[in-house]
Structures are given as structure tokens and as C-alpha cells.
mmCIF file of C-alpha atoms in Angstrom:
data_model
loop_
_atom_site.group_PDB
_atom_site.id
_atom_site.type_symbol
_atom_site.label_atom_id
_atom_site.label_comp_id
_atom_site.label_asym_id
_atom_site.label_seq_id
_atom_site.Cartn_x
_atom_site.Cartn_y
_atom_site.Cartn_z
ATOM 1 C CA MET A 1 -1.713 11.280 -26.630
ATOM 2 C CA ASP A 2 0.853 14.018 -26.162
ATOM 3 C CA LEU A 3 0.073 13.901 -22.417
ATOM 4 C CA LEU A 4 1.132 10.297 -22.103
ATOM 5 C CA ASN A 5 4.306 10.803 -24.168
ATOM 6 C CA THR A 6 5.254 13.674 -21.901
ATOM 7 C CA LEU A 7 4.574 11.626 -18.777
ATOM 8 C CA VAL A 8 6.608 8.638 -20.068
ATOM 9 C CA ASP A 9 9.559 10.893 -20.833
ATOM 10 C CA LYS A 10 9.398 12.462 -17.363
ATOM 11 C CA GLY A 11 9.026 9.090 -15.705
ATOM 12 C CA LEU A 12 12.124 7.726 -17.433
ATOM 13 C CA ARG A 13 14.060 10.760 -16.208
ATOM 14 C CA ARG A 14 12.543 10.595 -12.688
ATOM 15 C CA GLU A 15 11.085 14.070 -13.238
ATOM 16 C CA LEU A 16 8.015 15.187 -11.359
ATOM 17 C CA PRO A 17 4.886 15.783 -13.490
ATOM 18 C CA THR A 18 2.915 18.921 -13.002
ATOM 19 C CA ARG A 19 -0.218 18.712 -10.866
ATOM 20 C CA GLU A 20 -2.213 19.486 -14.017
ATOM 21 C CA GLU A 21 -0.717 16.431 -15.752
ATOM 22 C CA ALA A 22 -1.460 14.205 -12.772
ATOM 23 C CA LEU A 23 -5.070 15.404 -12.723
ATOM 24 C CA ALA A 24 -5.332 14.863 -16.445
ATOM 25 C CA VAL A 25 -4.414 11.192 -15.964
ATOM 26 C CA LEU A 26 -7.362 10.790 -13.562
ATOM 27 C CA ALA A 27 -9.637 12.576 -16.045
ATOM 28 C CA THR A 28 -8.901 10.316 -19.016
ATOM 29 C CA SER A 29 -11.789 8.346 -20.459
ATOM 30 C CA ASP A 30 -12.317 4.581 -20.439
ATOM 31 C CA ASP A 31 -11.593 4.613 -24.143
ATOM 32 C CA GLU A 32 -8.098 5.836 -23.348
ATOM 33 C CA LEU A 33 -7.536 3.459 -20.454
ATOM 34 C CA LEU A 34 -5.317 0.903 -22.222
ATOM 35 C CA ASP A 35 -3.170 3.719 -23.567
ATOM 36 C CA VAL A 36 -2.720 5.048 -20.025
ATOM 37 C CA VAL A 37 -1.811 1.574 -18.687
ATOM 38 C CA ALA A 38 0.643 1.037 -21.550
ATOM 39 C CA ALA A 39 2.368 4.374 -20.923
ATOM 40 C CA ALA A 40 2.696 3.910 -17.152
ATOM 41 C CA GLY A 41 3.800 0.324 -17.853
ATOM 42 C CA LYS A 42 6.837 1.662 -19.760
ATOM 43 C CA VAL A 43 7.884 3.600 -16.679
ATOM 44 C CA ARG A 44 7.283 0.597 -14.423
ATOM 45 C CA ARG A 45 9.415 -1.688 -16.660
ATOM 46 C CA GLN A 46 12.222 0.880 -16.873
ATOM 47 C CA TRP A 47 12.798 0.802 -13.139
ATOM 48 C CA PHE A 48 11.518 -2.664 -12.112
ATOM 49 C CA GLY A 49 11.450 -4.847 -15.228
ATOM 50 C CA ARG A 50 8.785 -7.545 -15.029
ATOM 51 C CA ARG A 51 9.471 -8.420 -11.416
ATOM 52 C CA VAL A 52 6.686 -8.554 -8.772
ATOM 53 C CA LYS A 53 7.612 -8.380 -5.139
ATOM 54 C CA LEU A 54 5.388 -10.425 -2.806
ATOM 55 C CA ASN A 55 4.595 -9.153 0.719
ATOM 56 C CA TYR A 56 2.779 -11.033 3.450
ATOM 57 C CA LEU A 57 0.761 -9.522 6.324
ATOM 58 C CA VAL A 58 0.752 -10.900 9.838
ATOM 59 C CA ASN A 59 -1.840 -9.221 12.126
ATOM 60 C CA LEU A 60 -0.133 -9.321 15.508
ATOM 61 C CA LYS A 61 -3.077 -7.783 17.412
ATOM 62 C CA SER A 62 -6.512 -7.485 15.883
ATOM 63 C CA GLY A 63 -9.354 -5.123 16.754
ATOM 64 C CA LEU A 64 -10.158 -2.979 19.824
ATOM 65 C CA CYS A 65 -8.289 0.088 18.570
ATOM 66 C CA PRO A 66 -8.925 3.387 20.443
ATOM 67 C CA GLU A 67 -8.546 5.476 17.240
ATOM 68 C CA ASP A 68 -11.602 6.505 15.164
ATOM 69 C CA CYS A 69 -10.297 6.138 11.594
ATOM 70 C CA SER A 70 -13.572 5.956 9.586
ATOM 71 C CA TYR A 71 -12.250 3.425 7.012
ATOM 72 C CA CYS A 72 -11.035 0.895 9.576
ATOM 73 C CA SER A 73 -12.855 -2.245 10.688
ATOM 74 C CA GLN A 74 -10.744 -2.219 13.900
ATOM 75 C CA ARG A 75 -11.679 1.339 14.867
ATOM 76 C CA LEU A 76 -13.239 2.544 18.087
ATOM 77 C CA GLY A 77 -16.954 1.735 17.917
ATOM 78 C CA SER A 78 -16.668 -0.576 14.888
ATOM 79 C CA LYS A 79 -19.527 -3.053 14.622
ATOM 80 C CA ALA A 80 -17.740 -5.072 11.933
ATOM 81 C CA GLU A 81 -17.655 -8.725 12.958
ATOM 82 C CA ILE A 82 -13.904 -9.175 12.634
ATOM 83 C CA LEU A 83 -11.431 -11.343 14.501
ATOM 84 C CA LYS A 84 -10.389 -9.773 17.826
ATOM 85 C CA TYR A 85 -7.368 -10.995 19.753
ATOM 86 C CA THR A 86 -4.483 -9.601 21.739
ATOM 87 C CA TRP A 87 -0.736 -9.921 20.896
ATOM 88 C CA LEU A 88 0.449 -13.081 19.191
ATOM 89 C CA LYS A 89 3.448 -14.698 20.835
ATOM 90 C CA PRO A 90 6.681 -14.434 18.849
ATOM 91 C CA GLU A 91 6.605 -18.109 17.946
ATOM 92 C CA GLU A 92 3.009 -17.760 16.782
ATOM 93 C CA ALA A 93 3.831 -14.795 14.631
ATOM 94 C CA SER A 94 6.917 -16.504 13.217
ATOM 95 C CA LYS A 95 4.819 -19.553 12.259
ATOM 96 C CA ALA A 96 2.314 -17.288 10.487
ATOM 97 C CA ALA A 97 5.103 -15.481 8.650
ATOM 98 C CA ALA A 98 6.612 -18.800 7.531
ATOM 99 C CA ALA A 99 3.461 -19.569 5.561
ATOM 100 C CA GLY A 100 3.825 -16.384 3.550
ATOM 101 C CA VAL A 101 7.531 -16.979 2.967
ATOM 102 C CA ALA A 102 6.787 -20.525 1.753
ATOM 103 C CA GLY A 103 4.340 -18.992 -0.701
ATOM 104 C CA GLY A 104 7.060 -16.755 -2.144
ATOM 105 C CA ALA A 105 6.806 -13.628 0.053
ATOM 106 C CA LYS A 106 10.031 -11.574 0.184
ATOM 107 C CA ARG A 107 8.797 -9.185 2.895
ATOM 108 C CA VAL A 108 6.785 -9.944 6.044
ATOM 109 C CA CYS A 109 4.715 -7.004 7.357
ATOM 110 C CA LEU A 110 4.005 -7.125 11.093
ATOM 111 C CA VAL A 111 0.909 -5.028 11.941
ATOM 112 C CA ALA A 112 -0.779 -4.247 15.249
ATOM 113 C CA SER A 113 -3.886 -2.227 15.942
ATOM 114 C CA GLY A 114 -3.679 0.732 18.273
ATOM 115 C CA ARG A 115 -2.596 4.357 18.434
ATOM 116 C CA GLY A 116 1.048 3.410 18.794
ATOM 117 C CA PRO A 117 3.306 0.989 20.646
ATOM 118 C CA THR A 118 4.396 1.197 24.271
ATOM 119 C CA ASP A 119 8.021 0.461 25.005
ATOM 120 C CA ARG A 120 6.868 -2.990 26.180
ATOM 121 C CA ASP A 121 5.157 -3.502 22.838
ATOM 122 C CA VAL A 122 8.373 -2.590 21.012
ATOM 123 C CA ASP A 123 10.209 -5.184 23.093
ATOM 124 C CA ARG A 124 7.579 -7.786 22.154
ATOM 125 C CA VAL A 125 7.739 -6.945 18.426
ATOM 126 C CA SER A 126 11.550 -6.915 18.562
ATOM 127 C CA LYS A 127 11.521 -10.515 19.787
ATOM 128 C CA THR A 128 9.080 -11.406 17.013
ATOM 129 C CA ILE A 129 11.358 -9.797 14.408
ATOM 130 C CA GLU A 130 14.324 -11.717 15.727
ATOM 131 C CA ALA A 131 12.346 -15.001 15.659
ATOM 132 C CA ILE A 132 11.317 -14.429 12.020
ATOM 133 C CA LYS A 133 14.809 -13.449 10.899
ATOM 134 C CA GLU A 134 16.282 -16.521 12.596
ATOM 135 C CA GLU A 135 13.946 -18.867 10.723
ATOM 136 C CA ASN A 136 13.853 -17.068 7.320
ATOM 137 C CA GLU A 137 17.213 -15.965 6.025
ATOM 138 C CA GLY A 138 17.056 -13.075 3.552
ATOM 139 C CA VAL A 139 13.471 -12.106 4.281
ATOM 140 C CA GLU A 140 12.698 -8.439 4.934
ATOM 141 C CA VAL A 141 10.612 -7.480 7.922
ATOM 142 C CA CYS A 142 8.449 -4.315 8.009
ATOM 143 C CA ALA A 143 6.721 -3.135 11.180
ATOM 144 C CA CYS A 144 3.482 -1.211 11.260
ATOM 145 C CA LEU A 145 2.560 -0.319 14.793
ATOM 146 C CA GLY A 146 1.052 3.124 14.600
ATOM 147 C CA LEU A 147 2.513 6.426 15.772
ATOM 148 C CA LEU A 148 6.111 6.138 17.054
ATOM 149 C CA SER A 149 7.624 7.885 20.054
ATOM 150 C CA ASP A 150 11.210 9.096 20.127
ATOM 151 C CA GLY A 151 13.705 6.250 20.038
ATOM 152 C CA GLN A 152 11.287 3.457 19.090
ATOM 153 C CA ALA A 153 12.229 3.414 15.399
ATOM 154 C CA GLU A 154 15.899 3.019 16.376
ATOM 155 C CA ARG A 155 15.028 0.105 18.645
ATOM 156 C CA LEU A 156 13.116 -1.638 15.920
ATOM 157 C CA ARG A 157 15.994 -1.251 13.536
ATOM 158 C CA SER A 158 18.396 -2.632 16.139
ATOM 159 C CA ALA A 159 16.151 -5.676 16.431
ATOM 160 C CA GLY A 160 16.461 -6.309 12.691
ATOM 161 C CA ALA A 161 13.512 -4.434 11.173
ATOM 162 C CA ASP A 162 14.171 -3.358 7.592
ATOM 163 C CA ALA A 163 11.242 -1.014 7.154
ATOM 164 C CA TYR A 164 8.397 0.804 8.838
ATOM 165 C CA ASN A 165 4.966 1.424 7.392
ATOM 166 C CA HIS A 166 2.707 4.349 8.274
ATOM 167 C CA ASN A 167 0.312 5.549 5.611
ATOM 168 C CA LEU A 168 -0.800 9.112 5.090
ATOM 169 C CA ASN A 169 -4.093 7.673 3.739
ATOM 170 C CA THR A 170 -5.633 10.908 2.417
ATOM 171 C CA SER A 171 -4.837 14.530 1.806
ATOM 172 C CA GLU A 172 -4.031 16.923 4.589
ATOM 173 C CA GLY A 173 -7.044 19.031 3.665
ATOM 174 C CA THR A 174 -9.509 16.180 4.206
ATOM 175 C CA TYR A 175 -7.767 14.248 6.946
ATOM 176 C CA GLY A 176 -9.901 15.669 9.720
ATOM 177 C CA GLU A 177 -13.020 14.307 8.019
ATOM 178 C CA ILE A 178 -11.618 10.775 8.196
ATOM 179 C CA THR A 179 -9.922 10.726 11.587
ATOM 180 C CA THR A 180 -10.152 12.986 14.652
ATOM 181 C CA THR A 181 -8.137 11.136 17.325
ATOM 182 C CA HIS A 182 -4.793 12.030 15.705
ATOM 183 C CA THR A 183 -3.660 14.411 12.972
ATOM 184 C CA TYR A 184 -2.137 14.266 9.526
ATOM 185 C CA ALA A 185 0.988 15.892 11.006
ATOM 186 C CA ASP A 186 1.274 12.999 13.500
ATOM 187 C CA ARG A 187 1.471 10.612 10.538
ATOM 188 C CA VAL A 188 4.060 12.675 8.751
ATOM 189 C CA ASP A 189 6.142 12.804 11.905
ATOM 190 C CA THR A 190 6.181 9.005 12.254
ATOM 191 C CA VAL A 191 7.293 8.547 8.625
ATOM 192 C CA GLN A 192 10.086 11.005 9.253
ATOM 193 C CA LYS A 193 11.111 9.206 12.434
ATOM 194 C CA ALA A 194 11.413 5.954 10.441
ATOM 195 C CA HIS A 195 13.543 7.689 7.840
ATOM 196 C CA ALA A 196 15.793 9.255 10.445
ATOM 197 C CA ALA A 197 16.388 5.944 12.147
ATOM 198 C CA GLY A 198 17.610 4.390 8.921
ATOM 199 C CA LEU A 199 14.523 2.277 8.313
ATOM 200 C CA SER A 200 13.139 2.073 4.786
ATOM 201 C CA ALA A 201 10.005 4.180 4.932
ATOM 202 C CA CYS A 202 6.742 2.717 3.565
ATOM 203 C CA SER A 203 3.807 5.100 3.247
ATOM 204 C CA GLY A 204 0.764 5.140 1.018
ATOM 205 C CA LEU A 205 -2.871 6.005 0.615
ATOM 206 C CA ILE A 206 -6.429 4.751 0.589
ATOM 207 C CA ALA A 207 -8.563 5.595 -2.449
ATOM 208 C CA GLY A 208 -12.337 5.414 -2.626
ATOM 209 C CA MET A 209 -13.297 7.276 0.588
ATOM 210 C CA GLY A 210 -15.253 9.974 -1.261
ATOM 211 C CA GLU A 211 -12.168 12.090 -1.987
ATOM 212 C CA SER A 212 -11.806 14.350 -5.033
ATOM 213 C CA ASP A 213 -9.191 14.052 -7.783
ATOM 214 C CA GLU A 214 -7.427 17.006 -6.209
ATOM 215 C CA ASP A 215 -7.261 15.174 -2.842
ATOM 216 C CA LEU A 216 -5.703 12.148 -4.533
ATOM 217 C CA VAL A 217 -3.092 14.252 -6.261
ATOM 218 C CA ASP A 218 -2.378 16.150 -3.026
ATOM 219 C CA VAL A 219 -1.618 12.988 -1.000
ATOM 220 C CA VAL A 220 0.518 11.422 -3.759
ATOM 221 C CA TYR A 221 2.542 14.638 -4.107
ATOM 222 C CA ALA A 222 2.924 14.742 -0.317
ATOM 223 C CA LEU A 223 4.208 11.170 -0.460
ATOM 224 C CA ARG A 224 6.679 12.092 -3.203
ATOM 225 C CA GLU A 225 7.992 14.861 -0.926
ATOM 226 C CA LEU A 226 8.345 12.479 2.018
ATOM 227 C CA ASP A 227 10.256 10.118 -0.311
ATOM 228 C CA PRO A 228 9.295 6.652 0.986
ATOM 229 C CA ASP A 229 10.794 3.636 -0.756
ATOM 230 C CA SER A 230 7.439 1.912 -0.911
ATOM 231 C CA VAL A 231 3.999 3.405 -1.614
ATOM 232 C CA PRO A 232 1.070 1.025 -0.928
ATOM 233 C CA VAL A 233 -2.083 1.926 -2.833
ATOM 234 C CA ASN A 234 -5.120 0.645 -0.940
ATOM 235 C CA PHE A 235 -8.699 0.751 -2.179
ATOM 236 C CA LEU A 236 -11.319 1.207 0.508
ATOM 237 C CA ILE A 237 -12.910 -2.043 1.672
ATOM 238 C CA PRO A 238 -16.370 -0.827 2.808
ATOM 239 C CA PHE A 239 -16.930 -2.974 5.843
ATOM 240 C CA GLU A 240 -20.424 -3.173 7.198
ATOM 241 C CA GLY A 241 -20.348 -1.662 10.674
ATOM 242 C CA THR A 242 -17.968 1.221 9.790
ATOM 243 C CA PRO A 243 -18.849 4.846 8.871
ATOM 244 C CA LEU A 244 -17.728 4.325 5.230
ATOM 245 C CA ALA A 245 -19.705 1.151 4.625
ATOM 246 C CA LYS A 246 -21.780 2.863 1.926
ATOM 247 C CA GLU A 247 -18.809 4.353 0.027
ATOM 248 C CA TRP A 248 -18.674 2.407 -3.225
ATOM 249 C CA ASN A 249 -17.102 5.063 -5.404
ATOM 250 C CA LEU A 250 -14.572 3.040 -7.449
ATOM 251 C CA THR A 251 -14.772 1.232 -10.719
ATOM 252 C CA PRO A 252 -12.019 -1.085 -11.968
ATOM 253 C CA GLN A 253 -11.113 1.579 -14.552
ATOM 254 C CA ARG A 254 -10.939 4.303 -11.962
ATOM 255 C CA ALA A 255 -8.662 2.160 -9.805
ATOM 256 C CA LEU A 256 -6.283 1.641 -12.735
ATOM 257 C CA ARG A 257 -6.112 5.334 -13.450
ATOM 258 C CA ILE A 258 -5.256 6.019 -9.820
ATOM 259 C CA LEU A 259 -2.429 3.463 -9.957
ATOM 260 C CA ALA A 260 -1.140 4.989 -13.203
ATOM 261 C CA MET A 261 -1.110 8.445 -11.673
ATOM 262 C CA VAL A 262 0.846 7.157 -8.677
ATOM 263 C CA ARG A 263 3.368 5.497 -11.008
ATOM 264 C CA PHE A 264 3.909 8.721 -12.967
ATOM 265 C CA VAL A 265 4.403 10.776 -9.814
ATOM 266 C CA CYS A 266 6.543 8.132 -8.107
ATOM 267 C CA PRO A 267 8.271 6.463 -11.081
ATOM 268 C CA ASP A 268 11.193 4.691 -9.338
ATOM 269 C CA VAL A 269 9.441 3.808 -6.109
ATOM 270 C CA GLU A 270 8.004 0.405 -5.143
ATOM 271 C CA VAL A 271 4.294 0.931 -5.866
ATOM 272 C CA ARG A 272 2.355 -1.792 -4.038
ATOM 273 C CA LEU A 273 -1.057 -3.010 -5.045
ATOM 274 C CA ALA A 274 -2.563 -3.377 -1.560
ATOM 275 C CA GLY A 275 -5.869 -3.872 0.212
ATOM 276 C CA GLY A 276 -9.098 -3.916 -1.768
ATOM 277 C CA ARG A 277 -7.664 -4.948 -5.118
ATOM 278 C CA GLU A 278 -9.883 -8.019 -5.346
ATOM 279 C CA VAL A 279 -12.986 -5.967 -4.391
ATOM 280 C CA HIS A 280 -12.523 -3.117 -6.873
ATOM 281 C CA LEU A 281 -10.203 -4.311 -9.670
ATOM 282 C CA ARG A 282 -11.683 -7.789 -9.831
ATOM 283 C CA THR A 283 -10.901 -9.395 -13.239
ATOM 284 C CA LEU A 284 -8.770 -6.399 -14.207
ATOM 285 C CA GLN A 285 -6.158 -7.212 -11.538
ATOM 286 C CA PRO A 286 -3.628 -8.469 -14.104
ATOM 287 C CA LEU A 287 -3.604 -5.082 -15.799
ATOM 288 C CA ALA A 288 -2.583 -3.508 -12.495
ATOM 289 C CA LEU A 289 0.656 -5.503 -12.597
ATOM 290 C CA HIS A 290 1.723 -3.252 -15.422
ATOM 291 C CA LEU A 291 1.535 -0.325 -12.992
ATOM 292 C CA ALA A 292 2.483 -1.725 -9.577
ATOM 293 C CA ASN A 293 5.571 -3.839 -9.002
ATOM 294 C CA SER A 294 4.569 -5.237 -5.614
ATOM 295 C CA ILE A 295 1.496 -6.896 -4.158
ATOM 296 C CA PHE A 296 0.267 -8.510 -0.915
ATOM 297 C CA LEU A 297 0.047 -12.291 -1.102
ATOM 298 C CA GLY A 298 -3.129 -13.920 0.295
ATOM 299 C CA ASP A 299 -5.169 -12.334 3.080
ATOM 300 C CA TYR A 300 -5.142 -8.878 4.603
ATOM 301 C CA LEU A 301 -5.557 -7.760 8.225
ATOM 302 C CA THR A 302 -9.226 -8.346 8.730
ATOM 303 C CA SER A 303 -10.417 -9.334 5.284
ATOM 304 C CA GLU A 304 -9.690 -12.294 3.039
ATOM 305 C CA GLY A 305 -7.871 -11.911 -0.245
ATOM 306 C CA GLN A 306 -7.914 -14.283 -3.202
ATOM 307 C CA ALA A 307 -6.118 -17.583 -2.797
ATOM 308 C CA GLY A 308 -2.336 -17.281 -2.709
ATOM 309 C CA LYS A 309 -2.116 -19.858 -5.492
ATOM 310 C CA ALA A 310 -4.388 -17.650 -7.636
ATOM 311 C CA ASP A 311 -2.037 -14.687 -6.993
ATOM 312 C CA LEU A 312 0.931 -16.675 -8.256
ATOM 313 C CA GLU A 313 -0.970 -17.924 -11.295
ATOM 314 C CA MET A 314 -2.073 -14.407 -12.124
ATOM 315 C CA ILE A 315 1.482 -13.125 -12.023
ATOM 316 C CA ALA A 316 2.757 -15.933 -14.277
ATOM 317 C CA ASP A 317 -0.201 -15.697 -16.723
ATOM 318 C CA ALA A 318 0.343 -11.938 -17.092
ATOM 319 C CA GLY A 319 3.966 -12.541 -18.079
ATOM 320 C CA PHE A 320 5.593 -11.357 -14.850
ATOM 321 C CA GLU A 321 7.894 -13.165 -12.436
ATOM 322 C CA VAL A 322 8.114 -13.298 -8.647
ATOM 323 C CA GLU A 323 11.094 -11.349 -7.264
ATOM 324 C CA GLY A 324 13.530 -13.473 -5.286
ATOM 325 C CA THR A 325 15.276 -12.654 -2.038
ATOM 326 C CA ASP A 326 18.549 -12.452 -3.939
ATOM 327 C CA THR A 327 17.320 -9.508 -5.971
ATOM 328 C CA THR A 328 17.342 -5.868 -4.869
ATOM 329 C CA THR A 329 13.895 -4.406 -5.310
ATOM 330 C CA LEU A 330 14.765 -0.769 -5.770
ATOM 331 C CA PRO A 331 16.675 0.661 -8.743
ATOM 332 C CA GLU A 332 20.381 1.020 -8.167
ATOM 333 C CA HIS A 333 20.316 4.786 -7.699
ATOM 334 C CA ARG A 334 17.818 4.455 -4.853
ATOM 335 C CA ALA A 335 19.319 1.339 -3.258
ATOM 336 C CA ASP A 336 22.716 3.035 -3.201
ATOM 337 C CA ALA A 337 21.390 6.275 -1.663
ATOM 338 C CA THR A 338 21.729 4.924 1.884
ATOM 339 C CA SER A 339 22.333 1.580 3.472
ATOM 340 C CA CYS A 340 18.580 1.078 3.908
ATOM 341 C CA GLY A 341 17.727 2.005 0.396
ATOM 342 C CA THR A 342 16.160 5.448 0.854
ATOM 343 C CA GLY A 343 16.678 8.088 -1.744
ATOM 344 C CA GLY A 344 14.947 10.513 -4.023
ATOM 345 C CA GLY A 345 14.384 11.743 -7.476
ATOM 346 C CA GLY A 346 14.439 15.066 -9.278
ATOM 347 C CA CYS A 347 11.564 17.510 -9.581
ATOM 348 C CA GLY A 348 10.365 19.291 -12.704
ATOM 349 C CA SER A 349 7.457 20.732 -14.607
ATOM 350 C CA GLY A 350 5.794 20.377 -17.964
ATOM 351 C CA SER A 351 2.794 21.320 -20.059
ATOM 352 C CA VAL A 352 -0.723 19.835 -19.967
ATOM 353 C CA CYS A 353 -2.039 18.152 -23.085
ATOM 354 C CA GLY A 354 -5.524 16.752 -22.762
ATOM 355 C CA SER A 355 -8.443 16.062 -25.027
ATOM 356 C CA GLU A 356 -10.559 18.932 -26.375
ATOM 357 C CA GLU A 357 -13.697 17.526 -24.728
ATOM 358 C CA PRO A 358 -13.716 17.071 -20.919
ATOM 359 C CA ALA A 359 -13.470 13.414 -19.950
ATOM 360 C CA PRO A 360 -16.579 11.890 -18.458
ATOM 361 C CA ALA A 361 -16.660 11.503 -14.715
ATOM 362 C CA ALA A 362 -16.043 8.085 -13.262
ATOM 363 C CA THR A 363 -19.260 6.217 -12.647
ATOM 364 C CA ALA A 364 -19.610 4.787 -9.148
ATOM 365 C CA GLU A 365 -20.159 1.064 -9.107
ATOM 366 C CA GLN A 366 -22.978 -0.634 -7.247
ATOM 367 C CA ALA A 367 -22.221 -1.961 -3.848
ATOM 368 C CA ARG A 368 -20.590 -5.411 -4.043
ATOM 369 C CA THR A 369 -20.823 -6.438 -0.391
ATOM 370 C CA ASP A 370 -20.550 -10.093 -1.509
ATOM 371 C CA LEU A 371 -16.898 -9.409 -2.247
ATOM 372 C CA VAL A 372 -16.065 -8.219 1.292
ATOM 373 C CA ALA A 373 -15.125 -11.394 3.146
ATOM 374 C CA VAL A 374 -14.043 -11.071 6.810
ATOM 375 C CA ARG A 375 -10.818 -12.991 7.544
ATOM 376 C CA ARG A 376 -11.535 -16.183 9.579
ATOM 377 C CA ARG A 377 -8.258 -18.031 9.039
ATOM 378 C CA GLY A 378 -4.550 -17.594 9.636
ATOM 379 C CA ALA A 379 -3.127 -15.469 12.535
ATOM 380 C CA GLY A 380 -5.264 -15.568 15.659
ATOM 381 C CA THR A 381 -7.191 -18.686 14.537
ATOM 382 C CA ASP A 382 -6.631 -22.462 14.430
ATOM 383 C CA LEU A 383 -7.094 -22.543 10.655
ATOM 384 C CA ALA A 384 -4.319 -22.652 8.075
ATOM 385 C CA PRO A 385 -3.416 -19.240 6.555
ATOM 386 C CA ASN A 386 -3.934 -18.294 2.954
ATOM 387 C CA ALA A 387 -0.546 -18.055 1.263
#
């Protein structure tokens, strides 16, 4: 396909595709899927080789959030039967993080429910970061605590945080349909605060919430403009007890096309295969490694992932290797941009080359509620974590 040749050439030059080209990737047929994966895989290998970065989530505070994000099992009014607990002590969080590091994780992601941290919360998380860094030399720590107030990003960096995560989740045009207790602009502001403080910015999206192709392209282009170092691609986990429990809009093929589009738009950025991969990609997860160069190991915040051992076996069987702490994740031109590894790529345009016949629309899959498993182990419990 001329479209894919054009996108590969642009990806190798770090040149931005046109919106029409990005939309055309999402409109390709299932018959063209392996060609799409192979093309995006060339771009992935150019900038990241066959390395896979492992990340490990530690849920510092679970449930009871005052925000009304429709996709979230921890939201205000959620009836999802998830674990609910207040802040883990620094030593508890450090112990949970150690399990992920022992499993091969290079980055520990510290997450807490809520609108945003108080200054006391920042102090608490700072002590947790220091405890983890003291016990695990060379491991990166990313904080994800919600909306940041002035000065909080700087304090987290001083405590040793390497990165801050705050996802845009969906397009600006549809954000108000998903969340009403804060705005899209609030999220953009927090990503910019992290950038300004010298933290590596991590910001991504959630696919499968009923959005259009145009919405997906809008949010990925907005992310490209914000220029985070890491872009997590989440696929909605439709928890029973949340407003989006009936949204089963993704097929494994659709999920792969979304990942490919993200890779073409953000060629030299750490694209992370995040929540929902087991639910929606299922047996096609290994193909996603040709598109994403980073995954979460083991469980998520409130749902269980596949066994950590199975993750490692999948990576090896697919011909990839786990990235070590002695390896820089980002390509040299991005890693050298600033001390924290932020940087950007060029922008360009090109022509659209699609098939003569319109590609068939993605077919929504049947609800697979059997694949949504609430987390009952690890942080906040007496059971061993999955790593």
C-alpha cells in the first residue's frame, strides 16, 4: 500500500502524518491488518529496536474518588466491587514496588485516586519515592496523583521522581461527555506543569469509550503537540457498576489499528501498551509488541492482568527482549534534548493513498465480562502481588 510506504518514510524521519493518513490507518480492513502492523513495526524498530520496557503499577490509595470520570471503577458513585483503602505507608508501597522490580520492571508507577494531591499528600508520596529509590538502584519512579497545583511537580522531582503521568484520555471535543468535575484544559495544564518542572511527561488515552475515529486522531495529535516522552494506550475495561459498563466497542483488530496509528503519529515516543490489553487484544497481544515498546507487568490499579510470568514468556516468544535499567529507553535525540529526556520531533504533511473501496467499519465484539477480573491481590491486601 502506498499509504503505508508513505507512513513508514515519515516515521523514520520523525515527520508528522496528515490527519487524513492517520484516519486512513484506522479505516484499513482486517485483510490489510498484518501489512499495517508490519509497517508500523518498522518505525518501532528504528527507534526502539526489539526492546520492551516493563512498568509496574502500585496503587497507593484505591477507590473513593470525588471525580466522576465515566470510565473509572474508582469514580464518585461507582458500584464496582473494587478494593478500597487509604494511603499505603511508604514501607508498604516500597515492598509492593520491589515485587515488580524483581519481575523485571524498570519503572514503578505510583498512583493514587482523587482529584489531586494536597501538600501533605505530596510529602507522603515523596517519602515513598525516597524509600523505593533507596531500595532499588536505577529504577525509575513515575507519580500519577491527579491534577497538580503550582510547585507540586517541583517538589516531586526534588524527592527523586523521574516522571509524572496524567492522561488526556479522549478528545477535547468529547471530554465533557466523559467527565464533568474537571476539564480537558485542567489535564493539559498538569502535563505542562510536569514538563516545566523537568519531569518526563507521560500522557496517553483510553480507546473504546464510544469515540469516533476523528476523536481518536484528535487526542493523539493533541498528545503529539504536548510532546510527552511516554504515551500509554489504554483500552476501556468496562467495569460493572460504571456508566460505561456496556461499552464493548473494540475488536482485537481494531485495537491493533489504534496502536499502529499512535506509532505513526508518535514515532520516536515510548508507546505503552496499558490497561485493557488482555481484555481486548487477547491472543493477539504478541502482535501489539511490534507496535508498542513498553507494557505494564502484571496487575493494574483495580483489575487483574495476566500473570507476570506469562508477560515475560510472551515477550521472549515473540522475539523481543526486556529492557534493562542500564539502557536508555528513548532514542538519543530525545534523551539528549533535556536532562529528563523530553524533546520533540518535526512536523510535516503528505498525501492520502487509500483503497478504492471504503474499508468496512469495525465490528463491535460481544461483551466479555468474564475477562474483567477485579484485583484482589497485591497492594492493599495480604496476598502476594502478581509480578
